[in-house]
Amino acid sequence: MRRLWGRLSSVNVQKAVWALDEAEWAYERLDAGGAHGVVREPAYRAMNPNGLVPTLEEDGFFLWESNAILRYVASQSPALALPTDLRQRAHVEQWVDWQATSFTPAMRDAFWQLFRVADPNRDLIAASLAASEVYAAILDAHLAGRDYAVGESFGIADIALGCAAHRWLNLPAERQERPNLRRWYEHIAVRPGAARALGEPVG
């Protein structure tokens, strides 16, 4: 039995869902976090002491941290296999980590203020959008002339970056147009594996 705990409105859950679907692994997704609760319950904390989502459960094995889940799935899935070339593999790891440490954190305040706060702070939104534009420009420049984030095939770097780009491109705010980022995103977002992960409205 394989279960994935977490609500689809979470960008980190979206990454795990996309990877599992690309790998064609059977699983049950259970809503947790946000309005769904669950994450404060002792049984959930026994699986994930952070009380966050997602958590992957497999017959008594528990794995949290979305990018760790990406790597775990890729290690067993031919569809998402990491490159054998160590330098190319390092670039995959680089972009997966960059998503988690740079791009997504930069847009966090804008996302929360625009979607989750009744009386948004416009100064926080403006600062977050400005910080995010720096990283969007970096990603746009990297994607010039590329169909995929690293190498010639789809992989977990595309999943991590694609979920972040999905949120960025759907924020109800003005953004500078990034043609390479948008072209790449539209190219990977039509994949069958993206349908469930990106199928719900951002918010």
Short mmCIF file of C-alpha atoms in Angstrom, two decimals:
data_model
loop_
_atom_site.label_atom_id
_atom_site.label_comp_id
_atom_site.label_asym_id
_atom_site.label_seq_id
_atom_site.Cartn_x
_atom_site.Cartn_y
_atom_site.Cartn_z
CA MET A 1 0.00 0.00 0.00
CA ARG A 2 1.39 3.38 -0.99
CA ARG A 3 -0.12 6.63 0.27
CA LEU A 4 0.74 10.25 -0.28
CA TRP A 5 -0.43 12.61 2.42
CA GLY A 6 -1.07 16.21 1.43
CA ARG A 7 -3.47 18.65 -0.20
CA LEU A 8 -3.09 19.48 -3.90
CA SER A 9 -2.99 23.21 -3.20
CA SER A 10 0.52 22.70 -1.77
CA VAL A 11 3.30 23.23 -4.31
CA ASN A 12 5.34 20.58 -2.53
CA VAL A 13 2.54 18.03 -2.77
CA GLN A 14 2.17 18.89 -6.45
CA LYS A 15 5.80 17.90 -7.02
CA ALA A 16 5.31 14.51 -5.39
CA VAL A 17 2.05 13.86 -7.26
CA TRP A 18 3.65 14.72 -10.59
CA ALA A 19 6.60 12.41 -9.95
CA LEU A 20 4.42 9.50 -8.85
CA ASP A 21 2.21 9.89 -11.90
CA GLU A 22 5.17 10.15 -14.28
CA ALA A 23 6.54 6.96 -12.76
CA GLU A 24 3.09 5.34 -13.10
CA TRP A 25 3.17 4.21 -9.49
CA ALA A 26 -0.15 3.28 -7.92
CA TYR A 27 -0.95 5.32 -4.81
CA GLU A 28 -3.73 6.84 -2.77
CA ARG A 29 -3.57 10.54 -1.99
CA LEU A 30 -5.05 11.64 1.32
CA ASP A 31 -5.84 15.30 2.00
CA ALA A 32 -3.81 16.73 4.85
CA GLY A 33 -2.64 20.18 5.85
CA GLY A 34 -4.34 23.55 5.69
CA ALA A 35 -8.12 23.36 6.11
CA HIS A 36 -7.94 19.55 6.05
CA GLY A 37 -6.07 19.35 9.33
CA VAL A 38 -4.52 15.94 10.10
CA VAL A 39 -0.93 17.22 10.33
CA ARG A 40 -1.21 18.07 14.04
CA GLU A 41 -2.50 14.64 14.96
CA PRO A 42 -0.09 12.32 16.81
CA ALA A 43 -0.44 9.59 14.19
CA TYR A 44 0.66 11.99 11.46
CA ARG A 45 3.49 13.45 13.56
CA ALA A 46 4.75 9.90 14.05
CA MET A 47 5.19 9.74 10.26
CA ASN A 48 6.42 13.30 9.82
CA PRO A 49 7.56 15.11 12.99
CA ASN A 50 7.59 18.44 11.12
CA GLY A 51 3.82 18.36 10.72
CA LEU A 52 4.10 19.43 7.08
CA VAL A 53 3.13 17.93 3.74
CA PRO A 54 3.81 15.85 1.73
CA THR A 55 4.57 12.56 3.42
CA LEU A 56 5.01 9.39 1.38
CA GLU A 57 4.00 6.18 3.14
CA GLU A 58 4.96 2.75 1.84
CA ASP A 59 4.34 -0.30 4.05
CA GLY A 60 5.78 1.25 7.18
CA PHE A 61 8.38 3.37 5.37
CA PHE A 62 7.84 7.12 5.64
CA LEU A 63 9.54 9.83 3.62
CA TRP A 64 9.03 13.57 3.91
CA GLU A 65 10.56 16.57 2.13
CA SER A 66 9.22 16.86 -1.40
CA ASN A 67 12.58 16.90 -3.16
CA ALA A 68 13.67 13.80 -1.25
CA ILE A 69 10.52 12.15 -2.59
CA LEU A 70 11.47 13.28 -6.12
CA ARG A 71 14.90 11.69 -5.77
CA TYR A 72 13.45 8.51 -4.27
CA VAL A 73 11.00 8.06 -7.14
CA ALA A 74 13.67 8.87 -9.73
CA SER A 75 16.01 6.27 -8.24
CA GLN A 76 13.49 3.55 -9.10
CA SER A 77 11.72 4.89 -12.19
CA PRO A 78 13.14 4.54 -15.71
CA ALA A 79 10.88 7.43 -16.75
CA LEU A 80 12.61 9.79 -14.32
CA ALA A 81 16.03 8.18 -14.01
CA LEU A 82 18.79 10.57 -12.99
CA PRO A 83 21.58 11.04 -15.56
CA THR A 84 24.49 8.62 -15.35
CA ASP A 85 26.91 11.42 -16.19
CA LEU A 86 27.87 12.82 -12.80
CA ARG A 87 28.16 16.43 -13.94
CA GLN A 88 24.76 16.37 -15.60
CA ARG A 89 23.32 14.69 -12.51
CA ALA A 90 24.84 17.42 -10.37
CA HIS A 91 23.05 19.99 -12.52
CA VAL A 92 19.74 18.20 -11.90
CA GLU A 93 20.43 18.32 -8.16
CA GLN A 94 21.43 21.98 -8.46
CA TRP A 95 18.15 23.07 -10.05
CA VAL A 96 16.00 20.93 -7.76
CA ASP A 97 17.66 22.55 -4.74
CA TRP A 98 17.51 26.03 -6.29
CA GLN A 99 13.75 25.71 -6.61
CA ALA A 100 13.45 24.92 -2.90
CA THR A 101 15.96 27.45 -1.59
CA SER A 102 15.59 30.39 -3.99
CA PHE A 103 12.67 30.63 -6.41
CA THR A 104 9.79 29.32 -4.29
CA PRO A 105 10.84 31.12 -1.06
CA ALA A 106 11.10 34.40 -2.97
CA MET A 107 7.46 34.24 -4.05
CA ARG A 108 6.11 32.91 -0.75
CA ASP A 109 5.00 36.27 0.66
CA ALA A 110 3.30 37.28 -2.58
CA PHE A 111 1.44 33.98 -2.73
CA TRP A 112 0.28 34.10 0.88
CA GLN A 113 -0.75 37.72 0.75
CA LEU A 114 -2.64 37.33 -2.53
CA PHE A 115 -4.41 34.06 -1.72
CA ARG A 116 -4.48 33.42 2.01
CA VAL A 117 -4.73 36.83 3.73
CA ALA A 118 -7.98 38.80 3.97
CA ASP A 119 -6.25 42.19 4.15
CA PRO A 120 -3.07 41.83 2.05
CA ASN A 121 0.05 43.85 2.73
CA ARG A 122 0.97 45.50 -0.57
CA ASP A 123 4.51 46.23 0.56
CA LEU A 124 5.14 42.54 1.24
CA ILE A 125 3.64 41.63 -2.12
CA ALA A 126 5.80 44.15 -3.99
CA ALA A 127 8.99 43.03 -2.26
CA SER A 128 8.24 39.37 -2.89
CA LEU A 129 7.42 39.94 -6.56
CA ALA A 130 10.64 41.94 -7.02
CA ALA A 131 12.70 39.16 -5.43
CA SER A 132 10.93 36.53 -7.54
CA GLU A 133 11.62 38.45 -10.75
CA VAL A 134 15.35 38.05 -10.12
CA TYR A 135 14.98 34.28 -10.04
CA ALA A 136 12.49 34.18 -12.90
CA ALA A 137 15.10 35.99 -15.00
CA ILE A 138 17.75 33.43 -14.03
CA LEU A 139 15.48 30.55 -15.00
CA ASP A 140 14.39 32.24 -18.22
CA ALA A 141 18.01 32.73 -19.28
CA HIS A 142 18.86 29.12 -18.46
CA LEU A 143 15.94 27.79 -20.51
CA ALA A 144 16.86 29.66 -23.70
CA GLY A 145 17.09 27.05 -26.44
CA ARG A 146 16.19 24.19 -24.07
CA ASP A 147 13.19 21.88 -24.09
CA TYR A 148 14.02 20.54 -20.63
CA ALA A 149 15.74 21.95 -17.58
CA VAL A 150 18.73 19.62 -17.83
CA GLY A 151 19.79 17.50 -20.78
CA GLU A 152 17.61 16.16 -23.56
CA SER A 153 14.86 14.48 -21.56
CA PHE A 154 12.24 15.27 -18.94
CA GLY A 155 13.26 14.75 -15.33
CA ILE A 156 12.77 15.75 -11.73
CA ALA A 157 14.33 19.18 -12.28
CA ASP A 158 11.46 19.90 -14.67
CA ILE A 159 8.96 18.75 -12.05
CA ALA A 160 10.42 20.89 -9.25
CA LEU A 161 10.83 23.94 -11.44
CA GLY A 162 7.56 23.33 -13.29
CA CYS A 163 5.49 23.40 -10.10
CA ALA A 164 7.19 26.62 -9.01
CA ALA A 165 6.67 28.13 -12.47
CA HIS A 166 3.00 27.11 -12.39
CA ARG A 167 2.53 29.12 -9.21
CA TRP A 168 4.56 32.07 -10.51
CA LEU A 169 2.74 32.31 -13.83
CA ASN A 170 -0.66 32.13 -12.15
CA LEU A 171 -0.20 34.75 -9.47
CA PRO A 172 -2.80 37.52 -9.97
CA ALA A 173 -0.11 40.17 -10.32
CA GLU A 174 1.87 41.90 -13.03
CA ARG A 175 5.04 40.09 -14.03
CA GLN A 176 7.71 40.71 -16.59
CA GLU A 177 7.23 38.40 -19.55
CA ARG A 178 9.77 35.58 -19.65
CA PRO A 179 9.35 33.93 -23.05
CA ASN A 180 11.76 31.04 -22.50
CA LEU A 181 10.24 30.17 -19.14
CA ARG A 182 6.71 30.30 -20.52
CA ARG A 183 7.56 28.24 -23.61
CA TRP A 184 9.24 25.55 -21.52
CA TYR A 185 6.41 25.54 -18.96
CA GLU A 186 3.75 25.16 -21.64
CA HIS A 187 5.79 22.34 -23.19
CA ILE A 188 5.98 20.28 -19.99
CA ALA A 189 2.56 21.20 -18.55
CA VAL A 190 0.74 19.18 -21.23
CA ARG A 191 2.37 15.95 -20.09
CA PRO A 192 -0.13 13.42 -18.72
CA GLY A 193 1.81 13.36 -15.45
CA ALA A 194 1.13 17.05 -14.95
CA ALA A 195 -2.64 16.76 -15.23
CA ARG A 196 -3.39 15.90 -11.61
CA ALA A 197 -0.58 17.95 -10.08
CA LEU A 198 -1.43 21.18 -11.88
CA GLY A 199 -5.12 20.60 -12.52
CA GLU A 200 -6.56 22.64 -9.68
CA PRO A 201 -6.66 26.45 -9.53
CA VAL A 202 -3.70 28.08 -7.79
CA GLY A 203 -4.70 29.27 -4.36
#
